[in-house]
Amino acid sequence: MTIIQFDGRRRRRISPVAVNSIFDTHIPLLSDDIFVEYTKARLLQGPQVIDIILPSGMDRSLFNKAFKALATTFFGVEHKEKNVLSQGLLQYGDALSNVHQALGDPSRHQSYDLFESISVMALFEFLISDNEHGWLSHAEGMQKLMSLRGPDSFKTYPDYIILQDYRPSIILSCVLLRKHTILSKPEWKSIPWSLYPHQKTKMQFLIDILADCPGLFIHKEGIESSPSSCERSIEYSKLRNNISNVLDQLQQWEQDWTTNNGGCSWEVPAPVTTPIIVNHWGRPVPAWETVIEYESLYHANTTVVFNATMIMVQLLADQLTFSGELPRDSRNQGSFPDRKFAAGLTICRSVEYHLQSMRKGAGSFFLLFPLRMAYDAIGRSNTVIGVWLQNVLQQIHNGQSGRWATAKYLLDIKPQQSRGNSPSII
């Protein structure tokens, strides 16, 4: 998430408590500023928020309309105020029409205002929309615009900040849509950081690896549609090597992360909300004795995204290993189930830290993908943990911890080209 400063000056903030106090006095007309400041205070808080100073006089008409629509709708949802909600939805429709017009004008493709407004609309779909696949169309539109602009246009502030923020959603949309992403190309992994190489964090290097995942799924489905068994065998061997390469990259990344960030997390006793399972002796015990605290939300996000990526790739590897098409790789024999379970458990043990952060106003999109992967790894086979994960998503959906509409249907979402074939994301 980013907070943008206006004309080099920081706007005065109004806390959620103050806004609620104003609202409770039943002032008949609430200003747009109230909605905007409430949304910033409620959603865009914490150390992950970056301030960007934009040049005075920069055109931000599209962004202002998009963010006002988001803020008005969000305020209406939070306060169950139907009139405000309806007003926000009308504003969103108007802002969406303006963005579509701008997309049809090649002279505006390089506009930061257009790029920023699309990112706000994608956030709208994640936070508020009941359309299960609404965010996919915005992510697809974002990638098309990025492709038209090229990687060189993202070398400087503030463009490359938004590029960093939205790479994960674009990549995951391509996994679900079974489409290639430009972000897997070497130039998109290097050029945007060429002027600020020190700004490329371990999270961003992890996203580089994640960017290679859509191609793995596309390759697999292409093989399955081939009528030639000989051709399938050759392509399966290539795919197997590609998957092994991604797993090797993840393992190397993990070694580097552990070496440089070994003290960023620690264990504390598990809360009473921890799911209770029955052990081998028939006794009820917590599913895990401790949960993980982190030095910062950045460290928490990076840890769970790594484990989610590891689960996703290993689930795909399992499909090849047990498909009968290929012999089992002796190097990885028997390791997949244990590693997936450990990764899923790490995500579950990180949930409490994320929920606490979200209750403080630091919204975390980065938790959603890991929650789905934890469900696929251990929640489907362990009904107690599966129900617990569903309850966590319900908290996120209804606003007890953050407010992400996407959480409502996260466990049901399937690839667009193979819906109904499998309950998992892959």
Short mmCIF file of N, CA, C and O in Angstrom, two decimals, residues 42-94:
data_model
loop_
_atom_site.label_atom_id
_atom_site.label_comp_id
_atom_site.label_asym_id
_atom_site.label_seq_id
_atom_site.Cartn_x
_atom_site.Cartn_y
_atom_site.Cartn_z
N ARG A 42 -7.84 3.96 8.49
CA ARG A 42 -8.31 2.61 8.79
C ARG A 42 -7.53 1.55 8.03
O ARG A 42 -7.30 0.44 8.53
N LEU A 43 -7.11 1.86 6.82
CA LEU A 43 -6.49 0.86 5.96
C LEU A 43 -4.99 1.04 5.77
O LEU A 43 -4.25 0.07 5.67
N LEU A 44 -4.55 2.29 5.67
CA LEU A 44 -3.18 2.56 5.25
C LEU A 44 -2.34 3.04 6.40
O LEU A 44 -1.91 4.19 6.47
N GLN A 45 -2.09 2.13 7.33
CA GLN A 45 -1.27 2.44 8.49
C GLN A 45 -0.16 1.42 8.61
O GLN A 45 -0.23 0.34 8.02
N GLY A 46 0.84 1.73 9.41
CA GLY A 46 1.89 0.76 9.69
C GLY A 46 3.17 1.03 8.93
O GLY A 46 3.23 1.86 8.03
N PRO A 47 4.22 0.28 9.26
CA PRO A 47 5.54 0.52 8.66
C PRO A 47 5.63 0.16 7.20
O PRO A 47 6.56 0.55 6.52
N GLN A 48 4.65 -0.62 6.68
CA GLN A 48 4.70 -0.98 5.27
C GLN A 48 4.22 0.14 4.37
O GLN A 48 4.34 0.06 3.15
N VAL A 49 3.66 1.19 4.95
CA VAL A 49 3.15 2.30 4.16
C VAL A 49 4.30 3.21 3.75
O VAL A 49 5.17 3.54 4.55
N ILE A 50 4.32 3.61 2.51
CA ILE A 50 5.39 4.45 1.98
C ILE A 50 4.81 5.79 1.56
O ILE A 50 3.79 5.86 0.87
N ASP A 51 5.45 6.87 1.99
CA ASP A 51 5.05 8.20 1.56
C ASP A 51 5.81 8.58 0.29
O ASP A 51 7.01 8.41 0.19
N ILE A 52 5.09 9.09 -0.68
CA ILE A 52 5.70 9.53 -1.93
C ILE A 52 5.34 10.99 -2.15
O ILE A 52 4.16 11.36 -2.10
N ILE A 53 6.34 11.82 -2.37
CA ILE A 53 6.10 13.23 -2.65
C ILE A 53 6.02 13.41 -4.16
O ILE A 53 6.98 13.14 -4.87
N LEU A 54 4.87 13.85 -4.63
CA LEU A 54 4.68 14.05 -6.05
C LEU A 54 4.87 15.51 -6.42
O LEU A 54 4.64 16.40 -5.60
N PRO A 55 5.29 15.78 -7.65
CA PRO A 55 5.48 17.17 -8.09
C PRO A 55 4.18 17.96 -8.01
O PRO A 55 3.10 17.43 -8.28
N SER A 56 4.31 19.21 -7.65
CA SER A 56 3.14 20.09 -7.60
C SER A 56 2.54 20.24 -8.99
O SER A 56 3.25 20.39 -9.98
N GLY A 57 1.22 20.18 -9.06
CA GLY A 57 0.53 20.37 -10.32
C GLY A 57 0.36 19.13 -11.14
O GLY A 57 -0.23 19.18 -12.23
N MET A 58 0.82 17.95 -10.68
CA MET A 58 0.65 16.72 -11.44
C MET A 58 -0.85 16.39 -11.54
O MET A 58 -1.58 16.47 -10.57
N ASP A 59 -1.27 16.01 -12.73
CA ASP A 59 -2.67 15.64 -12.96
C ASP A 59 -2.98 14.34 -12.22
O ASP A 59 -2.36 13.31 -12.49
N ARG A 60 -3.96 14.39 -11.31
CA ARG A 60 -4.37 13.19 -10.59
C ARG A 60 -5.90 13.08 -10.58
O ARG A 60 -6.48 12.57 -9.63
N SER A 61 -6.52 13.56 -11.64
CA SER A 61 -7.98 13.59 -11.68
C SER A 61 -8.58 12.19 -11.65
O SER A 61 -9.59 11.95 -10.97
N LEU A 62 -7.97 11.24 -12.38
CA LEU A 62 -8.49 9.88 -12.38
C LEU A 62 -8.33 9.24 -11.00
O LEU A 62 -9.25 8.60 -10.48
N PHE A 63 -7.15 9.42 -10.42
CA PHE A 63 -6.90 8.85 -9.10
C PHE A 63 -7.84 9.44 -8.07
O PHE A 63 -8.39 8.71 -7.23
N ASN A 64 -8.03 10.74 -8.09
CA ASN A 64 -8.88 11.39 -7.08
C ASN A 64 -10.30 10.83 -7.13
O ASN A 64 -10.92 10.58 -6.10
N LYS A 65 -10.83 10.62 -8.35
CA LYS A 65 -12.17 10.05 -8.48
C LYS A 65 -12.21 8.62 -7.98
O LYS A 65 -13.14 8.20 -7.28
N ALA A 66 -11.18 7.84 -8.34
CA ALA A 66 -11.14 6.43 -7.95
C ALA A 66 -11.02 6.28 -6.43
O ALA A 66 -11.72 5.47 -5.81
N PHE A 67 -10.13 7.08 -5.84
CA PHE A 67 -9.92 6.94 -4.40
C PHE A 67 -11.13 7.48 -3.63
O PHE A 67 -11.50 6.94 -2.57
N LYS A 68 -11.76 8.52 -4.13
CA LYS A 68 -12.96 9.03 -3.47
C LYS A 68 -14.07 7.98 -3.50
O LYS A 68 -14.80 7.81 -2.52
N ALA A 69 -14.19 7.27 -4.62
CA ALA A 69 -15.19 6.20 -4.72
C ALA A 69 -14.89 5.09 -3.73
O ALA A 69 -15.79 4.58 -3.04
N LEU A 70 -13.61 4.69 -3.65
CA LEU A 70 -13.21 3.67 -2.69
C LEU A 70 -13.50 4.11 -1.27
O LEU A 70 -14.09 3.36 -0.46
N ALA A 71 -13.10 5.34 -0.94
CA ALA A 71 -13.25 5.83 0.43
C ALA A 71 -14.73 5.95 0.82
O ALA A 71 -15.12 5.58 1.94
N THR A 72 -15.55 6.47 -0.08
CA THR A 72 -16.97 6.63 0.22
C THR A 72 -17.64 5.28 0.42
O THR A 72 -18.41 5.08 1.37
N THR A 73 -17.33 4.34 -0.47
CA THR A 73 -17.91 3.00 -0.36
C THR A 73 -17.45 2.30 0.90
O THR A 73 -18.24 1.69 1.62
N PHE A 74 -16.16 2.40 1.18
CA PHE A 74 -15.61 1.75 2.37
C PHE A 74 -16.24 2.32 3.64
O PHE A 74 -16.61 1.58 4.56
N PHE A 75 -16.39 3.63 3.70
CA PHE A 75 -17.01 4.27 4.86
C PHE A 75 -18.46 3.78 5.01
O PHE A 75 -18.92 3.48 6.12
N GLY A 76 -19.17 3.68 3.89
CA GLY A 76 -20.55 3.20 3.95
C GLY A 76 -20.65 1.78 4.43
O GLY A 76 -21.55 1.43 5.22
N VAL A 77 -19.73 0.92 3.98
CA VAL A 77 -19.71 -0.48 4.41
C VAL A 77 -19.40 -0.57 5.91
O VAL A 77 -20.07 -1.29 6.65
N GLU A 78 -18.38 0.16 6.34
CA GLU A 78 -17.95 0.10 7.74
C GLU A 78 -19.06 0.55 8.69
O GLU A 78 -19.21 0.01 9.78
N HIS A 79 -19.81 1.56 8.29
CA HIS A 79 -20.83 2.13 9.16
C HIS A 79 -22.25 1.67 8.81
O HIS A 79 -23.22 2.17 9.38
N LYS A 80 -22.33 0.70 7.86
CA LYS A 80 -23.64 0.17 7.46
C LYS A 80 -24.61 1.29 7.09
O LYS A 80 -25.79 1.28 7.45
N GLU A 81 -24.09 2.26 6.36
CA GLU A 81 -24.86 3.41 5.94
C GLU A 81 -25.17 3.26 4.45
O GLU A 81 -24.32 3.50 3.58
N LYS A 82 -26.39 2.83 4.11
CA LYS A 82 -26.74 2.48 2.74
C LYS A 82 -26.63 3.66 1.78
O LYS A 82 -26.23 3.50 0.63
N ASN A 83 -27.02 4.84 2.24
CA ASN A 83 -26.97 6.00 1.35
C ASN A 83 -25.53 6.32 0.95
O ASN A 83 -25.25 6.63 -0.22
N VAL A 84 -24.63 6.27 1.91
CA VAL A 84 -23.21 6.53 1.63
C VAL A 84 -22.66 5.43 0.72
O VAL A 84 -21.92 5.71 -0.23
N LEU A 85 -23.04 4.18 0.99
CA LEU A 85 -22.59 3.06 0.17
C LEU A 85 -23.06 3.22 -1.27
O LEU A 85 -22.28 3.05 -2.22
N SER A 86 -24.32 3.57 -1.45
CA SER A 86 -24.85 3.76 -2.81
C SER A 86 -24.13 4.89 -3.53
O SER A 86 -23.82 4.81 -4.72
N GLN A 87 -23.85 5.95 -2.78
CA GLN A 87 -23.11 7.09 -3.36
C GLN A 87 -21.74 6.64 -3.84
O GLN A 87 -21.29 7.00 -4.93
N GLY A 88 -21.06 5.82 -3.03
CA GLY A 88 -19.72 5.34 -3.39
C GLY A 88 -19.74 4.44 -4.61
O GLY A 88 -18.87 4.54 -5.48
N LEU A 89 -20.75 3.57 -4.70
CA LEU A 89 -20.83 2.67 -5.85
C LEU A 89 -21.10 3.44 -7.14
O LEU A 89 -20.56 3.09 -8.20
N LEU A 90 -21.91 4.49 -7.07
CA LEU A 90 -22.14 5.33 -8.24
C LEU A 90 -20.85 6.02 -8.66
O LEU A 90 -20.53 6.13 -9.85
N GLN A 91 -20.10 6.51 -7.67
CA GLN A 91 -18.82 7.16 -7.96
C GLN A 91 -17.84 6.18 -8.59
O GLN A 91 -17.09 6.53 -9.51
N TYR A 92 -17.88 4.93 -8.13
CA TYR A 92 -16.99 3.91 -8.68
C TYR A 92 -17.32 3.66 -10.15
O TYR A 92 -16.42 3.55 -11.00
N GLY A 93 -18.61 3.55 -10.47
CA GLY A 93 -19.00 3.35 -11.85
C GLY A 93 -18.55 4.49 -12.75
O GLY A 93 -18.08 4.27 -13.88
N ASP A 94 -18.66 5.71 -12.25
CA ASP A 94 -18.22 6.88 -13.01
C ASP A 94 -16.71 6.87 -13.20
O ASP A 94 -16.20 7.14 -14.30
#
